[in-house]
CSV table of C-alpha atoms and ligand atoms in Angstrom, one decimal:
chain,number,residue,atom,x,y,z
A,25,MET,CA,-3.4,1.3,11.9
A,26,GLU,CA,-6.8,-0.2,11.2
A,27,VAL,CA,-6.9,-2.8,8.4
A,28,VAL,CA,-10.3,-3.5,6.8
A,29,ILE,CA,-10.5,-6.4,4.4
A,30,VAL,CA,-13.4,-6.1,1.9
A,31,PRO,CA,-14.6,-8.6,-0.7
A,32,ASP,CA,-13.8,-6.4,-3.7
A,33,ALA,CA,-12.9,-2.9,-5.0
A,34,LYS,CA,-16.6,-1.9,-5.2
A,35,ALA,CA,-17.2,-2.7,-1.6
A,36,GLY,CA,-14.0,-0.8,-0.7
A,37,GLY,CA,-15.3,2.2,-2.6
A,38,GLU,CA,-18.7,2.0,-0.9
A,39,LEU,CA,-17.2,1.8,2.6
A,40,ILE,CA,-14.9,4.8,2.1
A,41,ALA,CA,-17.7,6.8,0.4
A,42,GLU,CA,-19.7,6.1,3.6
A,43,ALA,CA,-16.8,7.5,5.7
A,44,ILE,CA,-16.7,10.6,3.5
A,45,ALA,CA,-20.5,11.0,3.8
A,46,ALA,CA,-20.2,10.8,7.6
A,47,LEU,CA,-17.4,13.4,7.6
A,48,LEU,CA,-19.5,15.8,5.4
A,49,SER,CA,-22.5,15.5,7.7
A,50,ARG,CA,-20.3,16.4,10.7
A,51,LYS,CA,-18.3,19.0,8.8
A,52,PRO,CA,-20.0,20.1,5.5
A,53,ASP,CA,-16.9,22.2,4.4
A,54,ALA,CA,-14.4,19.4,5.1
A,55,LEU,CA,-11.2,19.5,3.1
A,56,LEU,CA,-11.0,16.2,1.3
A,57,GLY,CA,-7.6,15.1,-0.1
A,58,VAL,CA,-8.0,13.0,-3.2
A,59,ALA,CA,-5.7,10.6,-4.9
A,60,THR,CA,-5.4,9.7,-8.6
A,61,GLY,CA,-4.8,6.3,-10.3
A,62,SER,CA,-7.4,3.6,-11.0
A,63,THR,CA,-7.8,2.4,-7.4
A,64,PRO,CA,-9.9,5.3,-5.9
A,65,LEU,CA,-12.3,5.5,-8.8
A,66,PRO,CA,-14.9,3.3,-7.1
A,67,ILE,CA,-14.9,5.7,-4.1
A,68,TYR,CA,-15.6,8.7,-6.4
A,69,GLN,CA,-18.3,6.8,-8.2
A,70,ALA,CA,-20.0,5.7,-5.0
A,71,LEU,CA,-19.8,9.2,-3.5
A,72,ALA,CA,-21.2,10.8,-6.7
A,73,ALA,CA,-24.1,8.4,-6.6
A,74,LYS,CA,-24.8,9.4,-3.0
A,75,VAL,CA,-24.8,13.1,-4.0
A,76,ARG,CA,-27.1,12.4,-7.0
A,77,SER,CA,-29.6,10.5,-4.8
A,78,GLY,CA,-29.6,13.3,-2.3
A,79,ALA,CA,-28.1,11.0,0.5
A,80,VAL,CA,-25.1,13.3,0.8
A,81,ASP,CA,-24.8,17.1,0.5
A,82,ALA,CA,-21.3,17.7,-0.8
A,83,SER,CA,-22.0,21.3,-2.0
A,84,ARG,CA,-19.6,22.9,0.6
A,85,ALA,CA,-16.9,20.2,0.3
A,86,ARG,CA,-13.4,21.4,-0.6
A,87,ILE,CA,-11.1,19.1,-2.6
A,88,CYS,CA,-7.3,19.1,-2.7
A,89,GLN,CA,-4.8,17.3,-4.8
A,90,LEU,CA,-2.2,14.9,-3.5
A,91,ASP,CA,0.4,15.2,-6.3
A,92,GLU,CA,1.0,16.4,-9.8
A,93,TYR,CA,3.2,15.8,-12.8
A,94,VAL,CA,5.7,18.6,-13.6
A,95,GLY,CA,5.8,20.1,-17.1
A,96,LEU,CA,2.6,18.8,-18.7
A,97,PRO,CA,0.9,21.6,-20.6
A,98,ALA,CA,-2.0,23.2,-18.8
A,99,GLY,CA,-5.2,21.3,-19.6
A,100,HIS,CA,-3.3,18.1,-20.5
A,101,PRO,CA,-6.0,15.3,-20.0
A,102,GLU,CA,-3.6,13.3,-17.8
A,103,SER,CA,-2.4,16.1,-15.6
A,104,TYR,CA,-3.7,15.2,-12.1
A,105,ARG,CA,-5.5,18.6,-12.0
A,106,SER,CA,-7.5,17.5,-15.1
A,107,VAL,CA,-8.0,14.0,-13.7
A,108,VAL,CA,-9.3,15.3,-10.4
A,109,LEU,CA,-11.6,17.8,-12.0
A,110,ARG,CA,-13.0,15.1,-14.3
A,111,GLU,CA,-13.3,12.2,-11.8
A,112,VAL,CA,-14.1,14.1,-8.6
A,113,VAL,CA,-15.0,17.8,-8.8
A,114,GLU,CA,-17.4,17.6,-11.7
A,115,PRO,CA,-19.2,14.4,-10.7
A,116,LEU,CA,-19.8,15.9,-7.2
A,117,GLY,CA,-21.3,19.0,-8.8
A,118,LEU,CA,-18.6,21.2,-7.4
A,119,SER,CA,-16.9,24.2,-9.1
A,120,GLU,CA,-13.2,24.7,-9.6
A,121,ALA,CA,-13.3,27.3,-6.8
A,122,SER,CA,-13.7,24.5,-4.3
A,123,PHE,CA,-10.5,22.8,-5.6
A,124,MET,CA,-6.8,23.4,-4.8
A,125,GLY,CA,-3.7,21.7,-6.2
A,126,PRO,CA,0.0,22.4,-6.8
A,127,ASP,CA,1.0,24.2,-10.0
A,128,GLY,CA,2.9,21.6,-12.0
A,129,SER,CA,3.6,24.1,-14.8
A,130,ALA,CA,5.0,26.8,-12.6
A,131,GLU,CA,8.3,28.4,-13.7
A,132,ASP,CA,9.5,28.3,-10.1
A,133,VAL,CA,8.5,24.7,-9.1
A,134,LEU,CA,10.2,25.0,-5.7
A,135,ALA,CA,8.1,28.1,-4.8
A,136,ALA,CA,5.0,26.3,-6.1
A,137,CYS,CA,5.7,23.3,-3.8
A,138,GLN,CA,6.2,25.6,-0.7
A,139,ALA,CA,3.1,27.6,-1.6
A,140,TYR,CA,0.9,24.5,-1.8
A,141,ASP,CA,2.2,23.1,1.5
A,142,LYS,CA,1.4,26.4,3.1
A,143,ALA,CA,-2.0,26.7,1.4
A,144,LEU,CA,-3.1,23.3,2.8
A,145,ALA,CA,-2.2,24.4,6.4
A,146,GLU,CA,-3.9,27.8,5.9
A,147,ALA,CA,-7.0,26.0,4.6
A,148,GLY,CA,-7.2,24.4,8.1
A,149,GLY,CA,-5.5,21.1,7.1
A,150,VAL,CA,-6.7,18.1,5.3
A,151,ASP,CA,-9.6,16.4,7.1
A,152,LEU,CA,-9.6,13.1,5.2
A,153,GLN,CA,-6.8,12.1,2.8
A,154,LEU,CA,-7.5,9.3,0.3
A,155,LEU,CA,-4.4,7.4,-0.8
A,156,GLY,CA,-3.6,4.7,-3.2
A,157,ILE,CA,-0.3,2.8,-3.1
A,158,GLY,CA,2.3,2.2,-5.8
A,159,THR,CA,3.6,-1.3,-6.5
A,160,ASP,CA,6.9,0.0,-4.9
A,161,GLY,CA,5.0,1.2,-1.7
A,162,HIS,CA,4.8,4.9,-2.7
A,163,ILE,CA,2.1,7.1,-1.4
A,164,GLY,CA,1.4,10.2,-3.5
A,165,PHE,CA,4.6,10.3,-5.5
A,166,ASN,CA,6.8,9.7,-2.5
A,167,GLU,CA,9.1,7.2,-4.0
A,168,PRO,CA,11.2,4.7,-1.9
A,169,CYS,CA,13.7,6.4,0.4
A,170,SER,CA,11.6,9.6,0.6
A,171,SER,CA,12.2,11.3,3.9
A,172,LEU,CA,9.5,10.3,6.4
A,173,ALA,CA,9.5,14.0,7.4
A,174,SER,CA,9.3,15.4,3.9
A,175,ARG,CA,7.1,18.3,2.9
A,176,THR,CA,5.6,19.1,-0.5
A,177,ARG,CA,8.4,19.1,-3.0
A,178,ILE,CA,9.7,18.0,-6.4
A,179,LYS,CA,10.5,14.3,-6.8
A,180,THR,CA,11.9,12.1,-9.6
A,181,LEU,CA,9.9,9.1,-10.5
A,182,THR,CA,11.4,5.6,-10.5
A,183,GLU,CA,11.5,3.7,-13.8
A,184,GLN,CA,8.9,1.3,-12.3
A,185,THR,CA,6.4,4.0,-11.6
A,186,ARG,CA,6.9,5.5,-15.1
A,187,VAL,CA,6.3,2.0,-16.5
A,188,ASP,CA,3.2,1.6,-14.3
A,189,ASN,CA,1.7,4.9,-15.3
A,190,ALA,CA,2.5,4.6,-19.0
A,191,ARG,CA,-1.0,3.1,-19.5
A,192,PHE,CA,-2.4,6.6,-19.0
A,193,PHE,CA,0.0,7.9,-21.8
A,194,ASP,CA,-0.9,5.7,-24.7
A,195,ASN,CA,1.4,3.0,-23.2
A,196,ASP,CA,4.3,5.2,-24.3
A,197,ILE,CA,6.8,5.6,-21.5
A,198,THR,CA,8.5,8.5,-23.2
A,199,GLN,CA,5.4,10.6,-22.6
A,200,VAL,CA,5.5,10.0,-18.9
A,201,PRO,CA,7.1,12.9,-17.1
A,202,HIS,CA,10.2,12.2,-15.0
A,203,HIS,CA,9.4,14.9,-12.4
A,204,VAL,CA,6.4,15.4,-10.1
A,205,ILE,CA,5.3,17.5,-7.2
A,206,THR,CA,4.0,15.5,-4.3
A,207,GLN,CA,2.7,16.3,-0.8
A,208,GLY,CA,5.5,15.0,1.4
A,209,ILE,CA,5.1,12.1,3.8
A,210,GLY,CA,5.2,14.6,6.7
A,211,THR,CA,2.5,16.6,5.0
A,212,ILE,CA,0.3,13.5,4.5
A,213,LEU,CA,0.8,12.5,8.1
A,214,GLU,CA,-0.7,15.9,9.1
A,215,SER,CA,-4.0,15.0,7.6
A,216,ARG,CA,-6.6,14.1,10.3
A,217,HIS,CA,-7.5,10.8,8.7
A,218,PRO,CA,-5.5,9.1,6.0
A,219,ILE,CA,-7.4,6.3,4.3
A,220,LEU,CA,-5.4,4.0,1.9
A,221,LEU,CA,-7.3,1.8,-0.5
A,222,ALA,CA,-5.4,-1.0,-2.3
A,223,THR,CA,-6.9,-3.6,-4.6
A,224,GLY,CA,-5.6,-6.5,-6.7
A,225,GLU,CA,-2.8,-9.0,-6.2
A,226,GLY,CA,-0.2,-6.6,-7.7
A,227,LYS,CA,-0.5,-4.6,-4.4
A,228,ALA,CA,-0.3,-7.5,-2.0
A,229,ASP,CA,3.5,-7.3,-1.3
A,230,ALA,CA,3.4,-3.5,-0.9
A,231,VAL,CA,0.4,-3.8,1.5
A,232,ALA,CA,2.1,-6.5,3.6
A,233,GLN,CA,5.2,-4.4,4.0
A,234,THR,CA,3.2,-1.3,4.7
A,235,VAL,CA,1.1,-2.9,7.4
A,236,GLU,CA,3.3,-5.6,8.9
A,237,GLY,CA,6.8,-4.5,8.0
A,238,PRO,CA,8.9,-2.0,9.9
A,239,VAL,CA,8.5,1.7,9.4
A,240,ALA,CA,11.1,2.4,6.8
A,241,SER,CA,11.5,4.9,4.0
A,242,ILE,CA,12.1,2.1,1.6
A,243,VAL,CA,8.3,1.5,1.9
A,244,PRO,CA,7.0,5.0,2.1
A,245,ALA,CA,3.4,3.9,3.0
A,246,SER,CA,4.7,2.2,6.1
A,247,ALA,CA,5.0,5.8,7.6
A,248,LEU,CA,1.2,5.5,8.1
A,249,GLN,CA,2.0,3.4,11.1
A,250,LEU,CA,3.0,6.6,12.8
A,251,HIS,CA,-0.4,8.2,12.4
A,252,PRO,CA,-2.8,7.8,15.3
A,253,HIS,CA,-5.8,7.3,13.0
A,254,ALA,CA,-4.8,5.7,9.7
A,255,THR,CA,-7.1,3.2,7.9
A,256,VAL,CA,-6.0,0.7,5.2
A,257,VAL,CA,-8.8,-0.8,3.2
A,258,VAL,CA,-7.9,-3.8,1.0
A,259,ASP,CA,-9.7,-6.3,-1.1
A,260,GLU,CA,-9.0,-10.0,-0.6
A,261,ALA,CA,-6.4,-10.1,-3.4
A,262,ALA,CA,-4.4,-7.2,-1.9
A,263,ALA,CA,-4.8,-8.8,1.6
A,264,SER,CA,-3.4,-12.1,0.4
A,265,LYS,CA,0.0,-11.7,1.9
A,266,LEU,CA,-1.0,-10.3,5.3
A,267,LYS,CA,0.0,-12.7,8.1
A,268,LEU,CA,-2.6,-11.2,10.4
A,269,ALA,CA,-5.5,-11.2,7.9
A,270,ASP,CA,-7.7,-13.4,10.1
A,271,TYR,CA,-7.1,-11.1,13.1
A,272,PHE,CA,-8.0,-8.0,11.0
A,273,ARG,CA,-11.2,-9.7,9.8
A,274,ALA,CA,-12.3,-10.7,13.3
A,275,THR,CA,-11.5,-7.2,14.7
A,276,TYR,CA,-13.5,-5.5,12.0
A,277,ALA,CA,-16.4,-7.9,12.3
A,278,ALA,CA,-16.6,-7.1,16.1
A,279,LYS,CA,-16.4,-3.4,15.6
A,280,PRO,CA,-19.4,-1.4,16.8
A,281,LEU,CA,-21.1,0.2,13.7
A,282,TRP,CA,-21.2,3.6,15.4
A,283,GLN,CA,-17.4,3.9,15.2
A,284,GLY,CA,-17.4,4.0,11.5
A,285,LEU,CA,-13.9,4.0,10.0
B,10,GLP,C1,0.2,7.1,-9.0
B,10,GLP,C2,-0.3,8.1,-8.0
B,10,GLP,C3,-0.5,7.5,-6.6
B,10,GLP,C4,-1.3,6.2,-6.8
B,10,GLP,C5,-0.6,5.2,-7.7
B,10,GLP,C6,-1.3,3.9,-7.8
B,10,GLP,O1,1.6,6.9,-8.8
B,10,GLP,N1,0.6,9.2,-7.8
B,10,GLP,O2,-1.2,8.4,-5.8
B,10,GLP,O3,-1.6,5.7,-5.5
B,10,GLP,O4,-0.4,5.9,-8.9
B,10,GLP,O5,-2.1,3.9,-8.9
B,10,GLP,P1,-3.2,2.8,-9.2
B,10,GLP,O6,-4.3,3.0,-8.2
B,10,GLP,O7,-3.7,3.1,-10.6
B,10,GLP,O8,-2.5,1.5,-9.1
């Protein structure tokens, strides 16, 4: 996988927004998979600024969700559907019609998972999948020991993830759902270009294991090593435990600009 070390989160956001802009100019109706959490926000801000300035036409872009909580009432401000509409769809000037996600309040959750997995394939597959990473190495909500071949399904969150995400629920862990729907690792690996952004020292261990450790379900993000075109963008703090950091820096510095990410 390609590892790009950037000075800070803002630079990571800019770089990835550029890659999305390049994709949209090649394929205006690209299906863009988006992640939630704090990390990708600089990407969405940079992309929305490009749209506002007229540098990017995102009017035909399609947006799809990576994961969702199960059981939050429809319209809950912290459902990932609400977050994606608020942070991505609206700032890009898109309508809800351009957006797809799993139904976290479905009565038949299993059917909702299978329907979403199928809908992604029927939409032509995800062209570019943005990912964050959990402190435990999860991508989407694929917690440690998720099958590397998994499809979209229901998962139970670890205590650590519920603690990490309590900040979005008034710091009250009792409000954080136990169950989620997530694209599986196999589903994510079908995207044409997964791009993982990780920032801050708290992600340094997970990043080192993802990039330099063995492919192992205990670190779900390490499955990205199996993808022929996966990109990991990290700031200096998140890169601080990479043994090959200097090599990654030199490689990127020597990369021809036309190649993009
Ligand atoms: C949640 C999401 C992940 C995200 C992770 C990290 O668990 N399901 O997709 O990568 O949070 O969030 P943050 O970027 O806020 O650290």
